[in-house]
PDB file of C-alpha atoms in Angstrom:
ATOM      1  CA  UNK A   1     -14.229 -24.971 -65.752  1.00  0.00           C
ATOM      2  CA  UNK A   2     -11.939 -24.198 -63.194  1.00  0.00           C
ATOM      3  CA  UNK A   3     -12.071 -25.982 -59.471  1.00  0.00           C
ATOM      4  CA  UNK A   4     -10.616 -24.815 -56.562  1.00  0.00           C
ATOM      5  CA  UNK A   5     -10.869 -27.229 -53.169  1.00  0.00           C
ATOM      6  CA  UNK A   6      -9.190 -25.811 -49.952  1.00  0.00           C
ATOM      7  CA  UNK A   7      -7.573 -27.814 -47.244  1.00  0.00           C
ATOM      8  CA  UNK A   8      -5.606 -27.413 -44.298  1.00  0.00           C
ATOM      9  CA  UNK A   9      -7.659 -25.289 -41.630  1.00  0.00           C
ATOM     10  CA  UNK A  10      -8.631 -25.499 -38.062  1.00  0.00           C
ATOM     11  CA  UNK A  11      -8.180 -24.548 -34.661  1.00  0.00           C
ATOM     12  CA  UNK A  12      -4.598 -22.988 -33.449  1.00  0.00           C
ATOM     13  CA  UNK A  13      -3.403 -20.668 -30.445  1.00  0.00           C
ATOM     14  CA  UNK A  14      -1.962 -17.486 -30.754  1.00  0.00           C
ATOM     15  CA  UNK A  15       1.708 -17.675 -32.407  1.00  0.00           C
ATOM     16  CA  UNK A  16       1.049 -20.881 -34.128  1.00  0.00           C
ATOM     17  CA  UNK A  17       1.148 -22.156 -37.645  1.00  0.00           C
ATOM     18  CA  UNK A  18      -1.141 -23.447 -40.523  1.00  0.00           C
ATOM     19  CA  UNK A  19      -0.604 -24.381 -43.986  1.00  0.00           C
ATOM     20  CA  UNK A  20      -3.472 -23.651 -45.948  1.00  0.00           C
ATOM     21  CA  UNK A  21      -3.650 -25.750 -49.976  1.00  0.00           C
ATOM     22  CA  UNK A  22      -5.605 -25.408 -52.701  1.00  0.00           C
ATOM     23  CA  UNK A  23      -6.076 -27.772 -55.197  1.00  0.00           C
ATOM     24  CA  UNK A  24      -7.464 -26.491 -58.268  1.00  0.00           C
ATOM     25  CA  UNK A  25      -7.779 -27.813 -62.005  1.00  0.00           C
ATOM     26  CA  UNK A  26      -9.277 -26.571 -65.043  1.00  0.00           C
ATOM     27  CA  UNK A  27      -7.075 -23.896 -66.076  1.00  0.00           C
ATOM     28  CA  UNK A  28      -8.662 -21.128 -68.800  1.00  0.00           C
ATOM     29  CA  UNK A  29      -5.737 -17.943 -68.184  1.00  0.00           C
ATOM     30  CA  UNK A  30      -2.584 -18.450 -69.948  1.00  0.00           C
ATOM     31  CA  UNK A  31      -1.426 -15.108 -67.411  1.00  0.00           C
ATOM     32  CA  UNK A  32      -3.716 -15.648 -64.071  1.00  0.00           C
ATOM     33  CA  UNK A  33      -3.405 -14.584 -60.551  1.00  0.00           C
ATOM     34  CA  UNK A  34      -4.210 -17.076 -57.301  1.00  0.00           C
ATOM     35  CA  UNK A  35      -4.631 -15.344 -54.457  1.00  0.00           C
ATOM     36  CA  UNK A  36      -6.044 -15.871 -50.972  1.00  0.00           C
ATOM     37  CA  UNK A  37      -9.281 -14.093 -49.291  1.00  0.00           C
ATOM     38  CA  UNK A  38     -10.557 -14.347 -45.964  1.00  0.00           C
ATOM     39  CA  UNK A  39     -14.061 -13.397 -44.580  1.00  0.00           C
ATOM     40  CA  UNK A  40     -14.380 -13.016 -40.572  1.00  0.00           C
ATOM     41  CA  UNK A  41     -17.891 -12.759 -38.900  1.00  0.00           C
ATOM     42  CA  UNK A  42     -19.680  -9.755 -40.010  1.00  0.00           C
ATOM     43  CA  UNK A  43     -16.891  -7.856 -41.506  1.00  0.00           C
ATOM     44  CA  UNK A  44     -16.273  -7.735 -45.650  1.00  0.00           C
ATOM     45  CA  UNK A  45     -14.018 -10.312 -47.360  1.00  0.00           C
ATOM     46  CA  UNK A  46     -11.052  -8.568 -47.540  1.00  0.00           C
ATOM     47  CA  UNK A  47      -7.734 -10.057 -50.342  1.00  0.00           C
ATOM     48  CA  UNK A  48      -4.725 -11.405 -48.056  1.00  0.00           C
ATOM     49  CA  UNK A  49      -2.352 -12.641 -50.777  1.00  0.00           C
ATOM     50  CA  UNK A  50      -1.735 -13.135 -54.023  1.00  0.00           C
ATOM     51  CA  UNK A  51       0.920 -15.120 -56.801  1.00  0.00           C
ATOM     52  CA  UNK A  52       0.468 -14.327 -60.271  1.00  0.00           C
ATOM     53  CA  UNK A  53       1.983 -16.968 -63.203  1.00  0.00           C
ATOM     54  CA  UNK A  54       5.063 -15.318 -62.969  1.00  0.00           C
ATOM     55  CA  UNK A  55       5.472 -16.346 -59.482  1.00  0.00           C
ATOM     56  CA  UNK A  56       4.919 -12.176 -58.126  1.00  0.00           C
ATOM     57  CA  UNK A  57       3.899 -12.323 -54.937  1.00  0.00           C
ATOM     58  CA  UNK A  58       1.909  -9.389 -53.176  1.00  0.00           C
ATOM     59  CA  UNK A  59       0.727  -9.577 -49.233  1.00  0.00           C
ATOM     60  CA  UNK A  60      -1.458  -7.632 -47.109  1.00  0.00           C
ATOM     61  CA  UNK A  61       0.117  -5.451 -45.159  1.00  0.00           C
ATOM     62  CA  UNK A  62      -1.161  -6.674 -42.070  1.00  0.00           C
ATOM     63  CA  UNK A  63       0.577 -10.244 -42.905  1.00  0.00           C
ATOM     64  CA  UNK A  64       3.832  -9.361 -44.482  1.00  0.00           C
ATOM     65  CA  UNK A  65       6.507 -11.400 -42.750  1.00  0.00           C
ATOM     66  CA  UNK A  66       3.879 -14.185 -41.401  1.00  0.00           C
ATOM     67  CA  UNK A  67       2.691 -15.725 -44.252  1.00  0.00           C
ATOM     68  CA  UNK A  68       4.099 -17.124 -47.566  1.00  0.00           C
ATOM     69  CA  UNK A  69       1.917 -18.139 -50.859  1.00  0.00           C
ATOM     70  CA  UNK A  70       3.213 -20.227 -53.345  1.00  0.00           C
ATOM     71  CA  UNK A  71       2.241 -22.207 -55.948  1.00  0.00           C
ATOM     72  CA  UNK A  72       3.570 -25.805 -56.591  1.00  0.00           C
ATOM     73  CA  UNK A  73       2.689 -26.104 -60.825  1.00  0.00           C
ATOM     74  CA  UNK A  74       3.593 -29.744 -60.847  1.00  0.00           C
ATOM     75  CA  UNK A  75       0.909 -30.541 -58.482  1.00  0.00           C
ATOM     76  CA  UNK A  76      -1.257 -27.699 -59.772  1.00  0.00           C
ATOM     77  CA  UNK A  77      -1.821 -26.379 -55.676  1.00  0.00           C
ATOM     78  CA  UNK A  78      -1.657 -22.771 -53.959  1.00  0.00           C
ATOM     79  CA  UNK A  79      -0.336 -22.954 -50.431  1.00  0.00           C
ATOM     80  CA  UNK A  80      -0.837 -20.544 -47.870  1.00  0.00           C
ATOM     81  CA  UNK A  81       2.025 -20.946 -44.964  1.00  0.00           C
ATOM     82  CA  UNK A  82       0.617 -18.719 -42.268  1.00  0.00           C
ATOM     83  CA  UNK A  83       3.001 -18.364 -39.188  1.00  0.00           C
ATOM     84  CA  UNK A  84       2.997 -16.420 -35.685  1.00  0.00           C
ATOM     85  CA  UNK A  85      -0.931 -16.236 -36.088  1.00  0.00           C
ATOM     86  CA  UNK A  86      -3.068 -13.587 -34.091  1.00  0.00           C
ATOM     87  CA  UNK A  87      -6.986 -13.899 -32.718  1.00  0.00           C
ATOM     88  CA  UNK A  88      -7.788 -11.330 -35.892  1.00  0.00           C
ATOM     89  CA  UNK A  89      -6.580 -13.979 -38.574  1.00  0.00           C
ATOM     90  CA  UNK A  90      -9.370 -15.976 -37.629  1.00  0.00           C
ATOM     91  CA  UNK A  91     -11.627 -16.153 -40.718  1.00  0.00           C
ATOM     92  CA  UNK A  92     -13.009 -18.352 -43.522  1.00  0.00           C
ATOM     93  CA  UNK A  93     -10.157 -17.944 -45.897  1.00  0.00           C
ATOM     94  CA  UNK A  94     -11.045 -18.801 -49.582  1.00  0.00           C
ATOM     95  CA  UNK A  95      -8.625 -19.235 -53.040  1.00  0.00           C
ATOM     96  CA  UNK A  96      -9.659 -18.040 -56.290  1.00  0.00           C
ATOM     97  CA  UNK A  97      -8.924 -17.647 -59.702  1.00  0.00           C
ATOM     98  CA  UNK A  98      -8.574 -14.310 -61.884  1.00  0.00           C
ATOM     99  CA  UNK A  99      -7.349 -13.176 -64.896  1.00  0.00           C
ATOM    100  CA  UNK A 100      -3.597 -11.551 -65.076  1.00  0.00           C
ATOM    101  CA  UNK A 101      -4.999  -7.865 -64.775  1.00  0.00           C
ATOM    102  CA  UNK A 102      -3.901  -4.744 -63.045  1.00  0.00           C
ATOM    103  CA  UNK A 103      -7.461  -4.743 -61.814  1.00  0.00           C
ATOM    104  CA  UNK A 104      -7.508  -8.748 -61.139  1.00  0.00           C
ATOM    105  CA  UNK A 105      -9.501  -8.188 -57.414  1.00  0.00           C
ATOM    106  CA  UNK A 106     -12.369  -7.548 -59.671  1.00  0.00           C
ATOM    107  CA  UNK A 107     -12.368  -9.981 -62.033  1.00  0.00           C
ATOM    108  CA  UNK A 108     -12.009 -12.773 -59.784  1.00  0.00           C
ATOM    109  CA  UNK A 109     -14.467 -15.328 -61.412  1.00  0.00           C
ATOM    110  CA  UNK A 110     -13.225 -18.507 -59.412  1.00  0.00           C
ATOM    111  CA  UNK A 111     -13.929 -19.114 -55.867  1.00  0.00           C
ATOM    112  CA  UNK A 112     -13.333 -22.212 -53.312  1.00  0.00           C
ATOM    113  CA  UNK A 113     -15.583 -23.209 -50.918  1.00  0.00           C
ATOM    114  CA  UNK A 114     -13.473 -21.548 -48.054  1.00  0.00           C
ATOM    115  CA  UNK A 115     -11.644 -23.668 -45.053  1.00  0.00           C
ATOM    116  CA  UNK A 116     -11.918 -22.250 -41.392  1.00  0.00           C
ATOM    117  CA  UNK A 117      -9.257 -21.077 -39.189  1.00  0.00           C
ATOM    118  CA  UNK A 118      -9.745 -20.233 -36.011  1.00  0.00           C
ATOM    119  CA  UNK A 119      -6.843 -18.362 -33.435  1.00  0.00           C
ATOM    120  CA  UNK A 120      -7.401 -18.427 -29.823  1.00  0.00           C
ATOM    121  CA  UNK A 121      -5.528 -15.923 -27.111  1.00  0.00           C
TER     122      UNK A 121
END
């Protein structure tokens, strides 16, 4: 059984940082992908980044060049550095847990319980 637990939100201006983690445990893929999700008020969850077990990384258009995802495998945690934030990050951002697939966003089977960050102007 995998477990995901996400840390690290909160309340930030405009242009400021967060560092999103994820601890998770229970491993089942021996090739996986970890990505990052967020959910704003009344719109669709939408994927913002992803790191496969090969260390690929893939980004969002909209947040290429502000935030980094990596994956520490010694202390089994996802990170999500998110820099020079704008009002339309703010979301509940979740991690999750899918199988190594070219179609992974729909076999995500994993999910956190989400950590809220909020950018003011």
């Amino acid at each position: 059984q995998v477990q995901l637990v996400e840390s690290g939100g909160g309340s930030v201006q405009a242009g400021g940082s967060l560092k999103l983690s994820c601890a998770a445990s229970g491993y089942t893929y021996r090739r996986y992908v970890m990505p990052w999700f967020r959910q704003a008020p009344g719109k669709e969850r939408e994927w913002v980044a992803a790191i496969d077990s090969e260390g690929k990384t893939s980004y969002l258009d909209s947040v290429k060049g502000r935030f980094t995802i990596s994956l520490d495998n010694a202390k089994n945690t996802l990170y999500l550095q998110m820099d020079s934030l704008k009002p339309e990050d703010t979301a509940m951002y979740y991690c999750a847990y899918a199988p190594y697939s070219g179609s992974w966003k729909q076999l995500v089977d994993y999910w956190g319980q989400g950590t809220q960050v909020t950018v003011s102007s």
